[in-house]
CSV table of C-alpha atoms in Angstrom, one decimal:
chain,number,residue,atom,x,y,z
A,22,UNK,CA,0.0,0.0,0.0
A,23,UNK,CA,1.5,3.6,-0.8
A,24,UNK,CA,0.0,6.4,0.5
A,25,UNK,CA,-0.4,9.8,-1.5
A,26,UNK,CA,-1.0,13.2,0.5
A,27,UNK,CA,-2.9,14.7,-2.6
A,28,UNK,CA,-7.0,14.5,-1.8
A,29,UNK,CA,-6.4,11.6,1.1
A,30,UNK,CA,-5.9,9.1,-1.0
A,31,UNK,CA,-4.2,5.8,-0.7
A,32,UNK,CA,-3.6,3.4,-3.9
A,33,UNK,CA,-3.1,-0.2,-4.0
A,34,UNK,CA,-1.9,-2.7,-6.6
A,35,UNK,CA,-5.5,-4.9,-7.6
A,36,UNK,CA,-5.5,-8.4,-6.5
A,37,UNK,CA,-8.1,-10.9,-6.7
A,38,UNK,CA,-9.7,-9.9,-3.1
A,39,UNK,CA,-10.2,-6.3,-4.8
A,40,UNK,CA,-12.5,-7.4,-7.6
A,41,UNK,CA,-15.3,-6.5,-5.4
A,42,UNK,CA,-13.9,-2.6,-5.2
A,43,UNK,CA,-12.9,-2.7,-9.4
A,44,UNK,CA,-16.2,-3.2,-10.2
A,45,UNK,CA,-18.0,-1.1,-7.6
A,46,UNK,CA,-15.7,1.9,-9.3
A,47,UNK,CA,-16.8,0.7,-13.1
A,48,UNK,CA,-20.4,0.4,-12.3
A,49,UNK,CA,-23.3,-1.1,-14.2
A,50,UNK,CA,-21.7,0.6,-17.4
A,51,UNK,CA,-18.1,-1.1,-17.1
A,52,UNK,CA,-16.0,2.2,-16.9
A,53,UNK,CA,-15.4,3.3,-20.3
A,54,UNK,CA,-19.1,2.5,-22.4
A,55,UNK,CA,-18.8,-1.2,-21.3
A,56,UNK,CA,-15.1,-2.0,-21.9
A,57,UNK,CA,-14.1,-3.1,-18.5
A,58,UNK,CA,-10.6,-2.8,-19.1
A,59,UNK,CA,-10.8,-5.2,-22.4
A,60,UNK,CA,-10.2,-2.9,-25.3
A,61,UNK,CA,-6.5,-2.9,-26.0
A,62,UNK,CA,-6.6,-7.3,-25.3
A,63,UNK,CA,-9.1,-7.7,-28.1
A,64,UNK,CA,-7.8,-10.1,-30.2
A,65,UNK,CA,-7.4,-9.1,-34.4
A,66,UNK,CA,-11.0,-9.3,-35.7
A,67,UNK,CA,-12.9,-8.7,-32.8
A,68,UNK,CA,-15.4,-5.7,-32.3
A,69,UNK,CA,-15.7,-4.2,-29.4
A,70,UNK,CA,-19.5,-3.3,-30.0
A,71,UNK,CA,-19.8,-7.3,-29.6
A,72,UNK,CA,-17.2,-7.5,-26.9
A,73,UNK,CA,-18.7,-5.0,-24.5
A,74,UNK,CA,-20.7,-5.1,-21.3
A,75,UNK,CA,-21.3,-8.4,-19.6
A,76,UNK,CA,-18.7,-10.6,-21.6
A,77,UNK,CA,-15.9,-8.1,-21.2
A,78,UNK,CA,-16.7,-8.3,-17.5
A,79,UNK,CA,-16.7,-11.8,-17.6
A,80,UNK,CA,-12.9,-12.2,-19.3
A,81,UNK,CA,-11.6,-9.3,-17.2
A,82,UNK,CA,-12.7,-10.6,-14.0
A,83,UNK,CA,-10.9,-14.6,-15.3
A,84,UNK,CA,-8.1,-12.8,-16.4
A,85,UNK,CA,-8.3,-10.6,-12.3
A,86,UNK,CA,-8.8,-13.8,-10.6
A,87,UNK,CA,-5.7,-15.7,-12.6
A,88,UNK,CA,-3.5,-12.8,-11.5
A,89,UNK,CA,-3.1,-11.7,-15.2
A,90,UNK,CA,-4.5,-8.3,-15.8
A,91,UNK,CA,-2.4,-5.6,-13.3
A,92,UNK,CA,-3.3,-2.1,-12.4
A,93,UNK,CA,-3.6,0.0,-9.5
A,94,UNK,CA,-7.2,1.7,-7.3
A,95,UNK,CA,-6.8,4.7,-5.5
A,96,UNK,CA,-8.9,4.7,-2.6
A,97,UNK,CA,-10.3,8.0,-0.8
A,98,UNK,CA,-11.0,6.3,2.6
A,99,UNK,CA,-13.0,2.7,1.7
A,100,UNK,CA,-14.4,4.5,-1.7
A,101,UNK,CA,-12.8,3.3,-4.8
A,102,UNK,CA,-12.1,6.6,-6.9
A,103,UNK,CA,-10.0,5.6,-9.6
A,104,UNK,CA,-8.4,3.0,-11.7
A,105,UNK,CA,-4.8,2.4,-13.5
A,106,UNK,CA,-4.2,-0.7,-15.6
A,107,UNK,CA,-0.6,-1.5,-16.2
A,108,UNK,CA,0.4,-3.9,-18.5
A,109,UNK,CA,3.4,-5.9,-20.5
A,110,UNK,CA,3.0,-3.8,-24.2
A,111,UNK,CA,3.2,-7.6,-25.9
A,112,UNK,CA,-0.3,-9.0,-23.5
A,113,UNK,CA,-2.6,-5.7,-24.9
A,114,UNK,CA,-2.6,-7.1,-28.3
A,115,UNK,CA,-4.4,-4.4,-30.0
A,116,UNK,CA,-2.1,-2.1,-28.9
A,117,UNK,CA,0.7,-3.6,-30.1
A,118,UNK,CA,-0.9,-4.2,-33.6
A,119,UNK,CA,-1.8,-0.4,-34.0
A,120,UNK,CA,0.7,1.0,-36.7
A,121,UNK,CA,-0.1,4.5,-35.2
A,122,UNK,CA,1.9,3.2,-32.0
A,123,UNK,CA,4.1,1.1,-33.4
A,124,UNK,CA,7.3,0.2,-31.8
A,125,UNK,CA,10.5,-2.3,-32.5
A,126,UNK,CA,11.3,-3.2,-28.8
A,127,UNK,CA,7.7,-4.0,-27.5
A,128,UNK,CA,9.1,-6.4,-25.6
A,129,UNK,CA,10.7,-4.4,-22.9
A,130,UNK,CA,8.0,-2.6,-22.5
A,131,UNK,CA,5.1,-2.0,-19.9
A,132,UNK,CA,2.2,-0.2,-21.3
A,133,UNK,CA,0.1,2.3,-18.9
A,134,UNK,CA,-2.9,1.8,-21.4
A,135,UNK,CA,-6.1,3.2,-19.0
A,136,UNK,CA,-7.4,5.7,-16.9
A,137,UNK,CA,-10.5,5.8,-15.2
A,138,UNK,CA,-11.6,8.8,-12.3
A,139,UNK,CA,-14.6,8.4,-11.0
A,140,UNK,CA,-16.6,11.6,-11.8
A,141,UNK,CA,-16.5,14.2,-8.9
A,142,UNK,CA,-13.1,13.2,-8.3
A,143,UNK,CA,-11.3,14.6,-11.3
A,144,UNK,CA,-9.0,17.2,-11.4
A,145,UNK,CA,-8.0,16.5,-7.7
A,146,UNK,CA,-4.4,14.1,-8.0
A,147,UNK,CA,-6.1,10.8,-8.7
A,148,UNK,CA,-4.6,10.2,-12.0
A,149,UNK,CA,-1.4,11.3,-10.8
A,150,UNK,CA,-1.5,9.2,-7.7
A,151,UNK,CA,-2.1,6.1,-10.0
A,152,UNK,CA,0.4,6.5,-12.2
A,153,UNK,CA,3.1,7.6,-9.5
A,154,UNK,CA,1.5,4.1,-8.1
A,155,UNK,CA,2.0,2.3,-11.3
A,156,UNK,CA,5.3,3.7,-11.6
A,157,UNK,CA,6.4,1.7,-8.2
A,158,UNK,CA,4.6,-1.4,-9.2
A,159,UNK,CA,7.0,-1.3,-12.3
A,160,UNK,CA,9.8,-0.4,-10.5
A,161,UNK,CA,9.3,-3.5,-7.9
A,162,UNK,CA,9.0,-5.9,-11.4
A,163,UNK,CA,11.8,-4.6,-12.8
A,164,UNK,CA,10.4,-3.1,-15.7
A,165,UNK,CA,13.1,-1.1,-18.1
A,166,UNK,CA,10.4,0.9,-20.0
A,167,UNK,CA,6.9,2.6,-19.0
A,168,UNK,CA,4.8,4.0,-22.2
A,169,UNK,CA,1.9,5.6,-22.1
A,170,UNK,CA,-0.5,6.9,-24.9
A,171,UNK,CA,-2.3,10.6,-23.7
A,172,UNK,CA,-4.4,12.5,-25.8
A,173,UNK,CA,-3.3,15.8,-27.2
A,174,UNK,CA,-5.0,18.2,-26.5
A,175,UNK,CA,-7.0,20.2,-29.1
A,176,UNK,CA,-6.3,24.0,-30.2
A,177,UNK,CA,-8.6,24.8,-27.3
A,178,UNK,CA,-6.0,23.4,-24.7
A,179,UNK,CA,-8.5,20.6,-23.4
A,180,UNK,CA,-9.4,17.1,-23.7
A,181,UNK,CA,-13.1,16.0,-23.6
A,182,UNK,CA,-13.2,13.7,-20.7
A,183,UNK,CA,-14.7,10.6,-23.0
A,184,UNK,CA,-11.3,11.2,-24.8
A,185,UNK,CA,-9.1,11.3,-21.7
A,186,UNK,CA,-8.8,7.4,-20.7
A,187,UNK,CA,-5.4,7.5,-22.2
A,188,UNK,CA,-4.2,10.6,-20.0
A,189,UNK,CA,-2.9,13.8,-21.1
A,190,UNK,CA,0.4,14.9,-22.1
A,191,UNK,CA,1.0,17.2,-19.1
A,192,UNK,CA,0.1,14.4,-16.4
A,193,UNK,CA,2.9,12.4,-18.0
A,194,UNK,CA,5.1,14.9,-18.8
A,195,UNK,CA,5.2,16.2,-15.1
A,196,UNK,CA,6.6,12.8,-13.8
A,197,UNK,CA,9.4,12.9,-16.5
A,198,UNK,CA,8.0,10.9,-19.6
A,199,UNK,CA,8.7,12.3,-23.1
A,200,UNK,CA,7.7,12.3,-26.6
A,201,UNK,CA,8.8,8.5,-28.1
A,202,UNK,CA,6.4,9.3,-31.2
A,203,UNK,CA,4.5,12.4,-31.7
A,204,UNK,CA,1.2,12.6,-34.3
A,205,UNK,CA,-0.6,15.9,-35.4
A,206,UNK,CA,-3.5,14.7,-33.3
A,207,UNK,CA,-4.5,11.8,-31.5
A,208,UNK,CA,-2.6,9.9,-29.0
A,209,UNK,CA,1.0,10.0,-28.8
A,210,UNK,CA,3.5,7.8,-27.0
A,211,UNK,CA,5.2,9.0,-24.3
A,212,UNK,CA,7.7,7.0,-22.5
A,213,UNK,CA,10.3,6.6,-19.3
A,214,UNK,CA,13.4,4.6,-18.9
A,215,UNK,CA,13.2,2.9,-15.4
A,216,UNK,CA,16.0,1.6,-15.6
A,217,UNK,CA,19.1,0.8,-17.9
A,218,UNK,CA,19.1,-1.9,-20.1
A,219,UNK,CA,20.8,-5.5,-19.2
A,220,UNK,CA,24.8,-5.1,-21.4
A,221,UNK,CA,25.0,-8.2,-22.7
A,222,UNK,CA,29.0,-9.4,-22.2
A,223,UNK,CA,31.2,-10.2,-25.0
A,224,UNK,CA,34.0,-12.5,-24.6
A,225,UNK,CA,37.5,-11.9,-25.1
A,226,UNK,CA,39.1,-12.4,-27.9
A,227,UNK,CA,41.8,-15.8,-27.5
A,228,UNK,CA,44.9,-14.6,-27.8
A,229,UNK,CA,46.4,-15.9,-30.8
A,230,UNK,CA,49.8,-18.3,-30.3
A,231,UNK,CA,52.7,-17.0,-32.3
A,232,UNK,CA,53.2,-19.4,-35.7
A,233,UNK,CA,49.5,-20.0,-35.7
């Protein structure tokens, strides 16, 4: 458990015993118009129109209970108020398919895919409590790369909040991500180094015997 002085909240990493919380925070909708967390794992072909509501509640909640989908709940006292997922980039298969975020190392990376606030609690530190959250989780798995995929925002400075589920530049910006790949609009990627990557040793050349 971490605790976060922003709003008196405290955030902890979901487990199976927290399912009850999760879904007390998504509500009858599922979070995001029914996704329940399921969007970016839709495998190639699959709609999420067809995916939505009760079956994507049923495959998150498998995937909760076999210790296979990661994220992190901020709590203000026992109410659930928001909702990180955090995620090797290779498992959220639709993300890693998307040419618009395409990269050649997906494999050292962890994705920060989804944000969820519940509403009355934005704009108070929640989303930056779960990703400072997220960004300990990662740290305690060894992670070597965090992406994440905010919105930018439009020439009015803002992001609709039906658009924001991704973040925002500034959020990530302020905890030291940058620009991996930047678009005129849309989401970008944004990532951090968390730590360096493993050198691979070479061996020494043999010496070579003289006459050979």
């Amino acid at each position: 458990m971490v605790r976060v002085a922003a709003a008196r909240l405290v955030v902890r990493e979901l487990e199976p015993a927290l399912w009850p919380d999760l879904e007390r925070l998504f509500g009858a909708k599922g979070a995001c118009a029914g996704c329940w967390c399921m969007f970016w794992r839709l495998e190639k072909g699959e709609r999420m129109d067809d995916a939505k509501g009760a079956p994507a509640k049923a495959r998150f909640r498998a995937l909760v209970e076999r210790g296979e989908a990661h994220g992190i709940l901020a709590y203000a006292g026992d109410e659930p108020v928001g909702w990180c997922s955090f995620e090797r980039r290779v498992e959220l298969v639709k993300l890693d398919r998307a040419p618009s975020l395409a990269c050649d190392d997906a494999d050292r990376v962890w994705s920060l895919p989804c944000f969820f606030v519940k509403s009355g609690w934005r704009g108070k530190g929640v989303a930056r409590a779960l990703l400072r959250g997220a960004m300990t989780a990662l740290r305690a798995r060894g992670a070597e790369i965090a992406e994440a995929y905010p919105v930018k925002p439009t020439g009015a400075g803002t992001v609709p909040a039906a658009f924001a589920w991704t973040g925002v530049p500034a959020l990530f910006e302020t905890e030291g991500f940058t620009v991996a790949g930047a678009r005129p609009k849309g989401k970008q990627r944004y990532r951090k180094r968390l730590r360096a990557a493993a050198r691979v040793s070479t061996p020494a050349p043999r010496s070579r015997r003289p006459g050979t």
